């Protein structure tokens, strides 16, 4: 059975690599991020693999847009089996200098965005014999990191969200896992100083 996978933050970095891994394994993939040009570029690279590739620019901070996009993706792919919540941003600053808007924006994308996507996709995952949710957290969500109280809070929240969701959905055959990678060289981490 060909798996149908939705990946947020799929235009670059870890999300892009996940998209390639699933496509190489024969899955149909839906790429979701905000930059349509980057998504189209990834979709173009995946096209020769012979599977369906959908590229949708979606602001995961917009609940109505997320629901519409997930419904369209399910229809275009003919179902939905796997959701990977990978989208994430940073707005690093020491707490004393951290603006409330920057704190809230990181939580809205990294944590609430995962909630919105998962909620919109859940009814489809429950109908799949292979329903899977994979949330990308970070080691920073476990250890914390100076200057990243907003990012650490969002990633720690994803861990708690995943544990609770696993308890809600496991009896219905949907698994929920969280991955907490350490430092990985991507565009996002490329902006960090050596310290």
Tab-separated table of C-alpha atoms in Angstrom, residues 14 110 135-145 148 151-152 154-156 158-159 178-184 188-189:
chain	number	residue	atom	x	y	z
A	14	UNK	CA	14.989	18.526	7.956
A	110	UNK	CA	6.179	25.456	16.561
A	135	UNK	CA	6.328	15.538	15.769
A	136	UNK	CA	9.763	17.129	15.472
A	137	UNK	CA	10.846	18.522	18.814
A	138	UNK	CA	14.444	19.314	19.790
A	139	UNK	CA	16.985	18.384	22.427
A	140	UNK	CA	16.505	22.005	23.562
A	141	UNK	CA	12.959	21.026	24.575
A	142	UNK	CA	14.514	18.598	27.052
A	143	UNK	CA	17.626	20.455	28.228
A	144	UNK	CA	16.724	24.111	27.685
A	145	UNK	CA	19.188	26.614	26.223
A	148	UNK	CA	15.931	30.191	23.654
A	151	UNK	CA	11.959	27.826	21.425
A	152	UNK	CA	12.590	25.471	24.376
A	154	UNK	CA	7.555	25.268	22.242
A	155	UNK	CA	9.622	22.112	21.783
A	156	UNK	CA	8.969	20.886	25.349
A	158	UNK	CA	5.460	19.290	21.599
A	159	UNK	CA	6.745	16.465	23.774
A	178	UNK	CA	8.260	12.615	18.822
A	179	UNK	CA	11.817	13.041	17.606
A	180	UNK	CA	14.146	15.396	19.487
A	181	UNK	CA	17.278	15.911	17.375
A	182	UNK	CA	20.350	17.729	18.572
A	183	UNK	CA	22.171	20.353	16.518
A	184	UNK	CA	21.776	19.705	12.786
A	188	UNK	CA	17.864	27.815	10.533
A	189	UNK	CA	20.912	26.780	12.584
